mmCIF file of N, CA and C in Angstrom:
data_model
loop_
_atom_site.group_PDB
_atom_site.id
_atom_site.type_symbol
_atom_site.label_atom_id
_atom_site.label_comp_id
_atom_site.label_asym_id
_atom_site.label_seq_id
_atom_site.Cartn_x
_atom_site.Cartn_y
_atom_site.Cartn_z
ATOM 1 N N MET A 132 -36.156 -62.273 -10.958
ATOM 2 C CA MET A 132 -35.861 -63.682 -11.076
ATOM 3 C C MET A 132 -34.668 -63.832 -12.023
ATOM 4 N N SER A 133 -33.724 -64.690 -11.656
ATOM 5 C CA SER A 133 -32.524 -64.875 -12.464
ATOM 6 C C SER A 133 -32.836 -65.731 -13.687
ATOM 7 N N LYS A 134 -31.859 -65.840 -14.570
ATOM 8 C CA LYS A 134 -32.031 -66.633 -15.780
ATOM 9 C C LYS A 134 -32.222 -68.110 -15.465
ATOM 10 N N THR A 135 -31.634 -68.546 -14.370
ATOM 11 C CA THR A 135 -31.704 -69.977 -14.054
ATOM 12 C C THR A 135 -32.981 -70.348 -13.328
ATOM 13 N N GLU A 136 -33.834 -69.377 -13.013
ATOM 14 C CA GLU A 136 -35.056 -69.680 -12.288
ATOM 15 C C GLU A 136 -36.286 -69.389 -13.136
ATOM 16 N N MET A 137 -37.341 -70.140 -12.896
ATOM 17 C CA MET A 137 -38.637 -69.887 -13.496
ATOM 18 C C MET A 137 -39.682 -70.298 -12.481
ATOM 19 N N LEU A 138 -40.917 -69.886 -12.658
ATOM 20 C CA LEU A 138 -41.957 -70.266 -11.710
ATOM 21 C C LEU A 138 -42.403 -71.691 -11.966
ATOM 22 N N SER A 139 -42.507 -72.444 -10.900
ATOM 23 C CA SER A 139 -42.980 -73.816 -11.001
ATOM 24 C C SER A 139 -44.472 -73.804 -11.268
ATOM 25 N N GLU A 140 -44.920 -74.670 -12.183
ATOM 26 C CA GLU A 140 -46.338 -74.745 -12.492
ATOM 27 C C GLU A 140 -47.141 -75.264 -11.310
ATOM 28 N N LYS A 141 -46.551 -76.134 -10.509
ATOM 29 C CA LYS A 141 -47.264 -76.754 -9.394
ATOM 30 C C LYS A 141 -47.369 -75.840 -8.184
ATOM 31 N N THR A 142 -46.271 -75.169 -7.817
ATOM 32 C CA THR A 142 -46.242 -74.419 -6.566
ATOM 33 C C THR A 142 -46.262 -72.917 -6.741
ATOM 34 N N GLY A 143 -45.908 -72.412 -7.927
ATOM 35 C CA GLY A 143 -45.827 -70.973 -8.134
ATOM 36 C C GLY A 143 -44.579 -70.369 -7.517
ATOM 37 N N LYS A 144 -43.701 -71.204 -6.987
ATOM 38 C CA LYS A 144 -42.456 -70.740 -6.373
ATOM 39 C C LYS A 144 -41.350 -70.765 -7.415
ATOM 40 N N PRO A 145 -40.299 -69.976 -7.209
ATOM 41 C CA PRO A 145 -39.186 -70.023 -8.159
ATOM 42 C C PRO A 145 -38.595 -71.426 -8.213
ATOM 43 N N GLU A 146 -38.285 -71.857 -9.419
ATOM 44 C CA GLU A 146 -37.680 -73.174 -9.617
ATOM 45 C C GLU A 146 -36.387 -72.981 -10.400
ATOM 46 N N THR A 147 -35.350 -73.585 -9.912
ATOM 47 C CA THR A 147 -34.056 -73.413 -10.547
ATOM 48 C C THR A 147 -33.886 -74.352 -11.730
ATOM 49 N N ARG A 148 -33.019 -73.965 -12.636
ATOM 50 C CA ARG A 148 -32.654 -74.824 -13.758
ATOM 51 C C ARG A 148 -31.220 -75.308 -13.609
ATOM 52 N N GLU A 149 -30.549 -74.886 -12.566
ATOM 53 C CA GLU A 149 -29.161 -75.287 -12.327
ATOM 54 C C GLU A 149 -29.168 -76.773 -11.994
ATOM 55 N N ILE A 150 -28.350 -77.547 -12.688
ATOM 56 C CA ILE A 150 -28.421 -79.012 -12.655
ATOM 57 C C ILE A 150 -28.279 -79.586 -11.242
ATOM 58 N N TYR A 151 -27.390 -79.047 -10.438
ATOM 59 C CA TYR A 151 -27.186 -79.619 -9.106
ATOM 60 C C TYR A 151 -28.335 -79.274 -8.167
ATOM 61 N N ALA A 152 -28.918 -78.117 -8.330
ATOM 62 C CA ALA A 152 -30.093 -77.771 -7.517
ATOM 63 C C ALA A 152 -31.281 -78.645 -7.905
ATOM 64 N N VAL A 153 -31.455 -78.876 -9.210
ATOM 65 C CA VAL A 153 -32.528 -79.761 -9.683
ATOM 66 C C VAL A 153 -32.300 -81.173 -9.154
ATOM 67 N N TYR A 154 -31.065 -81.622 -9.223
ATOM 68 C CA TYR A 154 -30.708 -82.950 -8.711
ATOM 69 C C TYR A 154 -31.066 -83.058 -7.230
ATOM 70 N N ARG A 155 -30.645 -82.071 -6.444
ATOM 71 C CA ARG A 155 -30.916 -82.109 -4.996
ATOM 72 C C ARG A 155 -32.415 -82.111 -4.711
ATOM 73 N N GLN A 156 -33.175 -81.277 -5.429
ATOM 74 C CA GLN A 156 -34.621 -81.237 -5.222
ATOM 75 C C GLN A 156 -35.251 -82.601 -5.492
ATOM 76 N N ASN A 157 -34.859 -83.203 -6.599
ATOM 77 C CA ASN A 157 -35.470 -84.475 -6.984
ATOM 78 C C ASN A 157 -35.006 -85.632 -6.119
ATOM 79 N N ILE A 158 -33.758 -85.644 -5.749
ATOM 80 C CA ILE A 158 -33.266 -86.689 -4.839
ATOM 81 C C ILE A 158 -33.951 -86.566 -3.484
ATOM 82 N N THR A 159 -34.117 -85.356 -3.005
ATOM 83 C CA THR A 159 -34.807 -85.141 -1.729
ATOM 84 C C THR A 159 -36.238 -85.682 -1.812
ATOM 85 N N ARG A 160 -36.948 -85.346 -2.872
ATOM 86 C CA ARG A 160 -38.322 -85.840 -3.044
ATOM 87 C C ARG A 160 -38.342 -87.363 -3.122
ATOM 88 N N TYR A 161 -37.394 -87.920 -3.857
ATOM 89 C CA TYR A 161 -37.318 -89.366 -4.037
ATOM 90 C C TYR A 161 -37.149 -90.076 -2.691
ATOM 91 N N PHE A 162 -36.178 -89.626 -1.895
ATOM 92 C CA PHE A 162 -35.914 -90.310 -0.626
ATOM 93 C C PHE A 162 -36.994 -90.042 0.413
ATOM 94 N N GLU A 163 -37.626 -88.886 0.379
ATOM 95 C CA GLU A 163 -38.758 -88.638 1.282
ATOM 96 C C GLU A 163 -39.880 -89.629 0.995
ATOM 97 N N GLU A 164 -40.141 -89.866 -0.288
ATOM 98 C CA GLU A 164 -41.184 -90.822 -0.669
ATOM 99 C C GLU A 164 -40.806 -92.242 -0.262
ATOM 100 N N ILE A 165 -39.543 -92.613 -0.468
ATOM 101 C CA ILE A 165 -39.082 -93.950 -0.069
ATOM 102 C C ILE A 165 -39.237 -94.129 1.440
ATOM 103 N N GLU A 166 -38.806 -93.136 2.220
ATOM 104 C CA GLU A 166 -38.904 -93.243 3.673
ATOM 105 C C GLU A 166 -40.351 -93.424 4.114
ATOM 106 N N LYS A 167 -41.257 -92.679 3.491
ATOM 107 C CA LYS A 167 -42.676 -92.803 3.833
ATOM 108 C C LYS A 167 -43.184 -94.195 3.459
ATOM 109 N N ASN A 168 -42.837 -94.667 2.252
ATOM 110 C CA ASN A 168 -43.319 -95.966 1.791
ATOM 111 C C ASN A 168 -42.744 -97.113 2.601
ATOM 112 N N VAL A 169 -41.459 -97.040 2.949
ATOM 113 C CA VAL A 169 -40.839 -98.107 3.740
ATOM 114 C C VAL A 169 -41.538 -98.216 5.095
ATOM 115 N N THR A 170 -41.800 -97.079 5.710
ATOM 116 C CA THR A 170 -42.477 -97.087 7.016
ATOM 117 C C THR A 170 -43.853 -97.726 6.898
ATOM 118 N N GLN A 171 -44.612 -97.350 5.873
ATOM 119 C CA GLN A 171 -45.948 -97.925 5.687
ATOM 120 C C GLN A 171 -45.871 -99.430 5.417
ATOM 121 N N CYS A 172 -44.927 -99.844 4.589
ATOM 122 C CA CYS A 172 -44.784 -101.275 4.274
ATOM 123 C C CYS A 172 -44.369 -102.074 5.505
ATOM 124 N N MET A 173 -43.428 -101.536 6.271
ATOM 125 C CA MET A 173 -42.980 -102.244 7.472
ATOM 126 C C MET A 173 -44.132 -102.392 8.471
ATOM 127 N N ASP A 174 -44.947 -101.360 8.625
ATOM 128 C CA ASP A 174 -46.114 -101.449 9.508
ATOM 129 C C ASP A 174 -47.081 -102.520 9.012
ATOM 130 N N ALA A 175 -47.341 -102.535 7.710
ATOM 131 C CA ALA A 175 -48.270 -103.513 7.143
ATOM 132 C C ALA A 175 -47.727 -104.935 7.311
ATOM 133 N N ILE A 176 -46.433 -105.122 7.070
ATOM 134 C CA ILE A 176 -45.821 -106.450 7.220
ATOM 135 C C ILE A 176 -45.868 -106.897 8.675
ATOM 136 N N SER A 177 -45.577 -105.990 9.588
ATOM 137 C CA SER A 177 -45.613 -106.328 11.012
ATOM 138 C C SER A 177 -47.025 -106.739 11.439
ATOM 139 N N GLN A 178 -48.021 -105.990 10.984
ATOM 140 C CA GLN A 178 -49.408 -106.337 11.320
ATOM 141 C C GLN A 178 -49.800 -107.682 10.715
ATOM 142 N N LEU A 179 -49.345 -107.945 9.474
ATOM 143 C CA LEU A 179 -49.626 -109.227 8.832
ATOM 144 C C LEU A 179 -48.972 -110.381 9.594
ATOM 145 N N GLN A 180 -47.730 -110.186 10.038
ATOM 146 C CA GLN A 180 -47.049 -111.228 10.814
ATOM 147 C C GLN A 180 -47.793 -111.509 12.113
ATOM 148 N N GLN A 181 -48.221 -110.473 12.795
ATOM 149 C CA GLN A 181 -48.952 -110.669 14.050
ATOM 150 C C GLN A 181 -50.256 -111.418 13.797
ATOM 151 N N GLU A 182 -50.966 -111.061 12.737
ATOM 152 C CA GLU A 182 -52.214 -111.741 12.395
ATOM 153 C C GLU A 182 -51.946 -113.201 12.040
ATOM 154 N N PHE A 183 -50.873 -113.449 11.282
ATOM 155 C CA PHE A 183 -50.513 -114.815 10.896
ATOM 156 C C PHE A 183 -50.221 -115.665 12.129
ATOM 157 N N ILE A 184 -49.437 -115.125 13.051
ATOM 158 C CA ILE A 184 -49.102 -115.849 14.283
ATOM 159 C C ILE A 184 -50.360 -116.166 15.077
ATOM 160 N N LEU A 185 -51.250 -115.188 15.199
ATOM 161 C CA LEU A 185 -52.488 -115.390 15.940
ATOM 162 C C LEU A 185 -53.357 -116.461 15.277
ATOM 163 N N VAL A 186 -53.478 -116.426 13.940
ATOM 164 C CA VAL A 186 -54.279 -117.422 13.230
ATOM 165 C C VAL A 186 -53.678 -118.820 13.394
ATOM 166 N N CYS A 187 -52.361 -118.937 13.278
ATOM 167 C CA CYS A 187 -51.710 -120.250 13.467
ATOM 168 C C CYS A 187 -51.954 -120.786 14.869
ATOM 169 N N LYS A 188 -51.746 -119.930 15.868
ATOM 170 C CA LYS A 188 -51.950 -120.354 17.252
ATOM 171 C C LYS A 188 -53.400 -120.796 17.481
ATOM 172 N N ASN A 189 -54.348 -120.002 16.997
ATOM 173 C CA ASN A 189 -55.767 -120.344 17.174
ATOM 174 C C ASN A 189 -56.135 -121.622 16.426
ATOM 175 N N THR A 190 -55.564 -121.817 15.250
ATOM 176 C CA THR A 190 -55.833 -123.032 14.478
ATOM 177 C C THR A 190 -55.341 -124.256 15.241
ATOM 178 N N ILE A 191 -54.137 -124.172 15.766
ATOM 179 C CA ILE A 191 -53.583 -125.296 16.529
ATOM 180 C C ILE A 191 -54.390 -125.535 17.798
ATOM 181 N N ASP A 192 -54.734 -124.456 18.511
ATOM 182 C CA ASP A 192 -55.542 -124.609 19.735
ATOM 183 C C ASP A 192 -56.895 -125.245 19.432
ATOM 184 N N ASN A 193 -57.559 -124.806 18.371
ATOM 185 C CA ASN A 193 -58.870 -125.367 18.018
ATOM 186 C C ASN A 193 -58.758 -126.817 17.581
ATOM 187 N N THR A 194 -57.716 -127.129 16.820
ATOM 188 C CA THR A 194 -57.504 -128.514 16.383
ATOM 189 C C THR A 194 -57.253 -129.415 17.581
ATOM 190 N N MET A 195 -56.422 -128.955 18.503
ATOM 191 C CA MET A 195 -56.127 -129.745 19.712
ATOM 192 C C MET A 195 -57.385 -129.938 20.559
ATOM 193 N N ALA A 196 -58.174 -128.887 20.700
ATOM 194 C CA ALA A 196 -59.411 -128.996 21.493
ATOM 195 C C ALA A 196 -60.357 -130.010 20.862
ATOM 196 N N PHE A 197 -60.467 -129.982 19.528
ATOM 197 C CA PHE A 197 -61.325 -130.939 18.826
ATOM 198 C C PHE A 197 -60.823 -132.366 19.029
ATOM 199 N N GLN A 198 -59.501 -132.569 18.835
ATOM 200 C CA GLN A 198 -58.929 -133.910 19.003
ATOM 201 C C GLN A 198 -59.112 -134.408 20.429
ATOM 202 N N GLN A 199 -58.883 -133.509 21.405
ATOM 203 C CA GLN A 199 -59.034 -133.898 22.811
ATOM 204 C C GLN A 199 -60.475 -134.310 23.100
ATOM 205 N N GLU A 200 -61.411 -133.573 22.567
ATOM 206 C CA GLU A 200 -62.821 -133.902 22.787
ATOM 207 C C GLU A 200 -63.168 -135.257 22.158
ATOM 208 N N MET A 201 -62.648 -135.515 20.963
ATOM 209 C CA MET A 201 -62.922 -136.788 20.292
ATOM 210 C C MET A 201 -62.307 -137.961 21.058
ATOM 211 N N VAL A 202 -61.072 -137.796 21.531
ATOM 212 C CA VAL A 202 -60.415 -138.872 22.286
ATOM 213 C C VAL A 202 -61.149 -139.113 23.598
ATOM 214 N N THR A 203 -61.553 -138.043 24.258
ATOM 215 C CA THR A 203 -62.259 -138.169 25.540
ATOM 216 C C THR A 203 -63.597 -138.881 25.344
ATOM 217 N N LYS A 204 -64.349 -138.487 24.334
ATOM 218 C CA LYS A 204 -65.664 -139.096 24.086
ATOM 219 C C LYS A 204 -65.547 -140.551 23.629
ATOM 220 N N SER A 205 -64.440 -140.866 22.973
ATOM 221 C CA SER A 205 -64.269 -142.244 22.490
ATOM 222 C C SER A 205 -63.800 -143.178 23.596
ATOM 223 N N GLY A 206 -63.328 -142.596 24.692
ATOM 224 C CA GLY A 206 -62.863 -143.417 25.792
ATOM 225 C C GLY A 206 -61.432 -143.889 25.642
ATOM 226 N N LEU A 207 -60.737 -143.434 24.619
ATOM 227 C CA LEU A 207 -59.342 -143.819 24.445
ATOM 228 C C LEU A 207 -58.476 -143.034 25.433
ATOM 229 N N GLY A 208 -57.406 -143.621 25.845
ATOM 230 C CA GLY A 208 -56.506 -142.941 26.774
ATOM 231 C C GLY A 208 -55.605 -141.961 26.021
ATOM 232 N N SER A 209 -55.218 -140.885 26.703
ATOM 233 C CA SER A 209 -54.359 -139.891 26.060
ATOM 234 C C SER A 209 -53.094 -139.619 26.873
ATOM 235 N N ASN A 210 -52.807 -140.498 27.828
ATOM 236 C CA ASN A 210 -51.601 -140.320 28.629
ATOM 237 C C ASN A 210 -50.388 -140.856 27.872
ATOM 238 N N LEU A 211 -49.284 -140.096 27.967
ATOM 239 C CA LEU A 211 -48.037 -140.482 27.314
ATOM 240 C C LEU A 211 -47.111 -141.168 28.305
ATOM 241 N N PRO A 212 -46.301 -142.084 27.811
ATOM 242 C CA PRO A 212 -45.273 -142.650 28.680
ATOM 243 C C PRO A 212 -44.260 -141.549 29.053
ATOM 244 N N GLN A 213 -43.639 -141.684 30.202
ATOM 245 C CA GLN A 213 -42.693 -140.681 30.696
ATOM 246 C C GLN A 213 -41.558 -140.419 29.697
ATOM 247 N N SER A 214 -41.075 -141.454 29.034
ATOM 248 C CA SER A 214 -39.970 -141.274 28.073
ATOM 249 C C SER A 214 -40.405 -140.400 26.890
ATOM 250 N N TYR A 215 -41.645 -140.577 26.407
ATOM 251 C CA TYR A 215 -42.148 -139.731 25.323
ATOM 252 C C TYR A 215 -42.285 -138.294 25.790
ATOM 253 N N LEU A 216 -42.831 -138.128 26.973
ATOM 254 C CA LEU A 216 -43.038 -136.795 27.534
ATOM 255 C C LEU A 216 -41.704 -136.059 27.650
ATOM 256 N N LYS A 217 -40.676 -136.762 28.143
ATOM 257 C CA LYS A 217 -39.350 -136.149 28.278
ATOM 258 C C LYS A 217 -38.786 -135.764 26.912
ATOM 259 N N SER A 218 -38.933 -136.642 25.929
ATOM 260 C CA SER A 218 -38.433 -136.360 24.575
ATOM 261 C C SER A 218 -39.118 -135.141 23.973
ATOM 262 N N ILE A 219 -40.412 -135.053 24.116
ATOM 263 C CA ILE A 219 -41.169 -133.913 23.577
ATOM 264 C C ILE A 219 -40.742 -132.614 24.262
ATOM 265 N N ASN A 220 -40.647 -132.634 25.586
ATOM 266 C CA ASN A 220 -40.244 -131.426 26.320
ATOM 267 C C ASN A 220 -38.807 -131.019 25.992
ATOM 268 N N ASP A 221 -37.919 -132.006 25.857
ATOM 269 C CA ASP A 221 -36.521 -131.705 25.495
ATOM 270 C C ASP A 221 -36.436 -131.084 24.094
ATOM 271 N N ALA A 222 -37.196 -131.635 23.170
ATOM 272 C CA ALA A 222 -37.199 -131.101 21.803
ATOM 273 C C ALA A 222 -37.727 -129.670 21.793
ATOM 274 N N THR A 223 -38.763 -129.408 22.550
ATOM 275 C CA THR A 223 -39.309 -128.049 22.636
ATOM 276 C C THR A 223 -38.295 -127.101 23.248
ATOM 277 N N ASP A 224 -37.617 -127.531 24.308
ATOM 278 C CA ASP A 224 -36.583 -126.693 24.935
ATOM 279 C C ASP A 224 -35.484 -126.349 23.925
ATOM 280 N N GLU A 225 -35.048 -127.341 23.157
ATOM 281 C CA GLU A 225 -33.997 -127.106 22.157
ATOM 282 C C GLU A 225 -34.481 -126.168 21.057
ATOM 283 N N PHE A 226 -35.711 -126.316 20.648
ATOM 284 C CA PHE A 226 -36.266 -125.424 19.641
ATOM 285 C C PHE A 226 -36.294 -123.989 20.152
ATOM 286 N N VAL A 227 -36.749 -123.786 21.370
ATOM 287 C CA VAL A 227 -36.827 -122.441 21.950
ATOM 288 C C VAL A 227 -35.424 -121.831 22.072
ATOM 289 N N LYS A 228 -34.455 -122.634 22.527
ATOM 290 C CA LYS A 228 -33.069 -122.135 22.632
ATOM 291 C C LYS A 228 -32.511 -121.759 21.259
ATOM 292 N N THR A 229 -32.737 -122.635 20.276
ATOM 293 C CA THR A 229 -32.246 -122.380 18.922
ATOM 294 C C THR A 229 -32.877 -121.118 18.341
ATOM 295 N N ASN A 230 -34.159 -120.974 18.535
ATOM 296 C CA ASN A 230 -34.870 -119.789 18.041
ATOM 297 C C ASN A 230 -34.326 -118.525 18.698
ATOM 298 N N SER A 231 -34.066 -118.581 19.997
ATOM 299 C CA SER A 231 -33.519 -117.436 20.723
ATOM 300 C C SER A 231 -32.124 -117.068 20.205
ATOM 301 N N LEU A 232 -31.271 -118.084 20.010
ATOM 302 C CA LEU A 232 -29.926 -117.835 19.477
ATOM 303 C C LEU A 232 -29.977 -117.267 18.061
ATOM 304 N N GLN A 233 -30.863 -117.804 17.242
ATOM 305 C CA GLN A 233 -31.009 -117.316 15.873
ATOM 306 C C GLN A 233 -31.458 -115.852 15.884
ATOM 307 N N ASN A 234 -32.374 -115.516 16.754
ATOM 308 C CA ASN A 234 -32.855 -114.139 16.859
ATOM 309 C C ASN A 234 -31.735 -113.207 17.304
ATOM 310 N N LYS A 235 -30.944 -113.635 18.290
ATOM 311 C CA LYS A 235 -29.815 -112.815 18.751
ATOM 312 C C LYS A 235 -28.780 -112.631 17.646
ATOM 313 N N ALA A 236 -28.505 -113.691 16.888
ATOM 314 C CA ALA A 236 -27.542 -113.600 15.778
ATOM 315 C C ALA A 236 -28.050 -112.644 14.703
ATOM 316 N N LEU A 237 -29.329 -112.697 14.406
ATOM 317 C CA LEU A 237 -29.912 -111.805 13.406
ATOM 318 C C LEU A 237 -29.825 -110.348 13.857
ATOM 319 N N ILE A 238 -30.160 -110.090 15.092
ATOM 320 C CA ILE A 238 -30.087 -108.718 15.618
ATOM 321 C C ILE A 238 -28.646 -108.220 15.616
ATOM 322 N N THR A 239 -27.706 -109.085 15.979
ATOM 323 C CA THR A 239 -26.283 -108.718 15.947
ATOM 324 C C THR A 239 -25.847 -108.390 14.521
ATOM 325 N N ALA A 240 -26.280 -109.185 13.559
ATOM 326 C CA ALA A 240 -25.928 -108.938 12.153
ATOM 327 C C ALA A 240 -26.529 -107.625 11.659
ATOM 328 N N ILE A 241 -27.750 -107.345 12.046
ATOM 329 C CA ILE A 241 -28.396 -106.083 11.657
ATOM 330 C C ILE A 241 -27.660 -104.902 12.273
ATOM 331 N N ASP A 242 -27.307 -105.017 13.552
ATOM 332 C CA ASP A 242 -26.559 -103.936 14.214
ATOM 333 C C ASP A 242 -25.197 -103.720 13.555
ATOM 334 N N ALA A 243 -24.509 -104.811 13.193
ATOM 335 C CA ALA A 243 -23.204 -104.696 12.530
ATOM 336 C C ALA A 243 -23.358 -104.038 11.159
ATOM 337 N N THR A 244 -24.397 -104.404 10.435
ATOM 338 C CA THR A 244 -24.653 -103.787 9.129
ATOM 339 C C THR A 244 -24.937 -102.304 9.282
ATOM 340 N N ARG A 245 -25.730 -101.950 10.280
ATOM 341 C CA ARG A 245 -26.027 -100.538 10.540
ATOM 342 C C ARG A 245 -24.742 -99.780 10.865
ATOM 343 N N GLN A 246 -23.888 -100.361 11.675
ATOM 344 C CA GLN A 246 -22.613 -99.711 12.029
ATOM 345 C C GLN A 246 -21.716 -99.590 10.803
ATOM 346 N N ASN A 247 -21.687 -100.616 9.952
ATOM 347 C CA ASN A 247 -20.894 -100.554 8.724
ATOM 348 C C ASN A 247 -21.400 -99.451 7.799
ATOM 349 N N MET A 248 -22.702 -99.279 7.715
ATOM 350 C CA MET A 248 -23.253 -98.207 6.890
ATOM 351 C C MET A 248 -22.875 -96.843 7.449
ATOM 352 N N LYS A 249 -22.889 -96.700 8.764
ATOM 353 C CA LYS A 249 -22.495 -95.439 9.392
ATOM 354 C C LYS A 249 -21.016 -95.166 9.126
ATOM 355 N N THR A 250 -20.175 -96.198 9.254
ATOM 356 C CA THR A 250 -18.745 -96.045 8.987
ATOM 357 C C THR A 250 -18.513 -95.667 7.525
ATOM 358 N N PHE A 251 -19.238 -96.306 6.607
ATOM 359 C CA PHE A 251 -19.125 -95.963 5.192
ATOM 360 C C PHE A 251 -19.481 -94.494 4.979
ATOM 361 N N HIS A 252 -20.574 -94.062 5.592
ATOM 362 C CA HIS A 252 -21.000 -92.666 5.447
ATOM 363 C C HIS A 252 -19.951 -91.714 6.011
ATOM 364 N N ASP A 253 -19.417 -92.018 7.178
ATOM 365 C CA ASP A 253 -18.380 -91.173 7.780
ATOM 366 C C ASP A 253 -17.139 -91.111 6.893
ATOM 367 N N ASN A 254 -16.740 -92.261 6.349
ATOM 368 C CA ASN A 254 -15.578 -92.298 5.454
ATOM 369 C C ASN A 254 -15.849 -91.509 4.172
ATOM 370 N N LEU A 255 -17.042 -91.625 3.652
ATOM 371 C CA LEU A 255 -17.400 -90.883 2.448
ATOM 372 C C LEU A 255 -17.321 -89.380 2.699
ATOM 373 N N LYS A 256 -17.814 -88.942 3.857
ATOM 374 C CA LYS A 256 -17.725 -87.514 4.200
ATOM 375 C C LYS A 256 -16.271 -87.075 4.293
ATOM 376 N N ALA A 257 -15.428 -87.894 4.902
ATOM 377 C CA ALA A 257 -14.008 -87.543 5.044
ATOM 378 C C ALA A 257 -13.329 -87.470 3.680
ATOM 379 N N PHE A 258 -13.587 -88.444 2.807
ATOM 380 C CA PHE A 258 -12.989 -88.429 1.471
ATOM 381 C C PHE A 258 -13.497 -87.240 0.651
ATOM 382 N N THR A 259 -14.770 -86.923 0.785
ATOM 383 C CA THR A 259 -15.320 -85.784 0.056
ATOM 384 C C THR A 259 -14.666 -84.491 0.520
ATOM 385 N N THR A 260 -14.496 -84.342 1.820
ATOM 386 C CA THR A 260 -13.821 -83.156 2.352
ATOM 387 C C THR A 260 -12.384 -83.087 1.849
ATOM 388 N N MET A 261 -11.694 -84.211 1.858
ATOM 389 C CA MET A 261 -10.316 -84.251 1.386
ATOM 390 C C MET A 261 -10.249 -83.918 -0.112
ATOM 391 N N ASP A 262 -11.145 -84.516 -0.903
ATOM 392 C CA ASP A 262 -11.160 -84.252 -2.338
ATOM 393 C C ASP A 262 -11.465 -82.786 -2.628
ATOM 394 N N THR A 263 -12.382 -82.206 -1.880
ATOM 395 C CA THR A 263 -12.716 -80.791 -2.050
ATOM 396 C C THR A 263 -11.505 -79.927 -1.750
ATOM 397 N N SER A 264 -10.782 -80.259 -0.701
ATOM 398 C CA SER A 264 -9.573 -79.503 -0.349
ATOM 399 C C SER A 264 -8.518 -79.614 -1.443
ATOM 400 N N ILE A 265 -8.354 -80.794 -2.006
ATOM 401 C CA ILE A 265 -7.375 -80.997 -3.080
ATOM 402 C C ILE A 265 -7.766 -80.160 -4.306
ATOM 403 N N ILE A 266 -9.021 -80.220 -4.681
ATOM 404 C CA ILE A 266 -9.490 -79.458 -5.843
ATOM 405 C C ILE A 266 -9.317 -77.963 -5.604
ATOM 406 N N GLN A 267 -9.661 -77.494 -4.413
ATOM 407 C CA GLN A 267 -9.481 -76.070 -4.105
ATOM 408 C C GLN A 267 -8.010 -75.683 -4.175
ATOM 409 N N SER A 268 -7.157 -76.544 -3.710
ATOM 410 C CA SER A 268 -5.718 -76.280 -3.771
ATOM 411 C C SER A 268 -5.249 -76.192 -5.218
ATOM 412 N N TRP A 269 -5.688 -77.112 -6.052
ATOM 413 C CA TRP A 269 -5.315 -77.081 -7.460
ATOM 414 C C TRP A 269 -5.802 -75.802 -8.135
ATOM 415 N N PHE A 270 -7.082 -75.484 -7.905
ATOM 416 C CA PHE A 270 -7.635 -74.292 -8.548
ATOM 417 C C PHE A 270 -6.959 -73.019 -8.057
ATOM 418 N N SER A 271 -6.610 -72.980 -6.788
ATOM 419 C CA SER A 271 -5.966 -71.778 -6.267
ATOM 420 C C SER A 271 -4.576 -71.588 -6.887
ATOM 421 N N SER A 272 -3.910 -72.682 -7.247
ATOM 422 C CA SER A 272 -2.598 -72.541 -7.871
ATOM 423 C C SER A 272 -2.712 -72.181 -9.345
ATOM 424 N N TRP A 273 -3.867 -72.430 -9.980
ATOM 425 C CA TRP A 273 -4.041 -72.087 -11.385
ATOM 426 C C TRP A 273 -4.602 -70.685 -11.602
ATOM 427 N N LYS A 274 -5.220 -70.113 -10.581
ATOM 428 C CA LYS A 274 -5.812 -68.782 -10.722
ATOM 429 C C LYS A 274 -4.701 -67.751 -10.799
ATOM 430 N N PRO A 275 -4.847 -66.828 -11.697
ATOM 431 C CA PRO A 275 -3.835 -65.753 -11.753
ATOM 432 C C PRO A 275 -3.953 -64.857 -10.524
ATOM 433 N N VAL A 276 -2.821 -64.463 -10.005
ATOM 434 C CA VAL A 276 -2.797 -63.600 -8.824
ATOM 435 C C VAL A 276 -2.792 -62.157 -9.321
ATOM 436 N N ARG A 277 -3.667 -61.351 -8.770
ATOM 437 C CA ARG A 277 -3.744 -59.929 -9.130
ATOM 438 C C ARG A 277 -3.007 -59.123 -8.076
ATOM 439 N N ASN A 278 -2.176 -58.286 -8.530
ATOM 440 C CA ASN A 278 -1.470 -57.406 -7.614
ATOM 441 C C ASN A 278 -2.257 -56.106 -7.438
ATOM 442 N N PRO A 279 -2.493 -55.706 -6.223
ATOM 443 C CA PRO A 279 -3.300 -54.492 -6.015
ATOM 444 C C PRO A 279 -2.544 -53.233 -6.312
#
């Protein structure tokens, strides 16, 4: 075992003391945990949203059924004038269209953000490669040349 390595108390495997290897190990562990947690949270949020939607729908359906039964038993009429019916249906149509457009805009924004992140990553890789080449060039000009 080299000077920079020692046995890990947890795994019994060699563990490095070199700062960049330690950094990589810990960053890897950190992001693996984040990825696992994000997935679990997103699943929980999605299930909660579905449950919320179902409860709202059932609450409205039950309330409407109760009101309809009360109006029917009381003998009151529940027919709407044609102008009211048209207004209600038009408003619902506009709401559905607006919701659809909003959803499409949100998905487009998410896709654009994802593409921007990919472009940032690609640019970062290119700059890192360029910077590495520059540093190697500098170091190669400072190293003494040995004649065989």
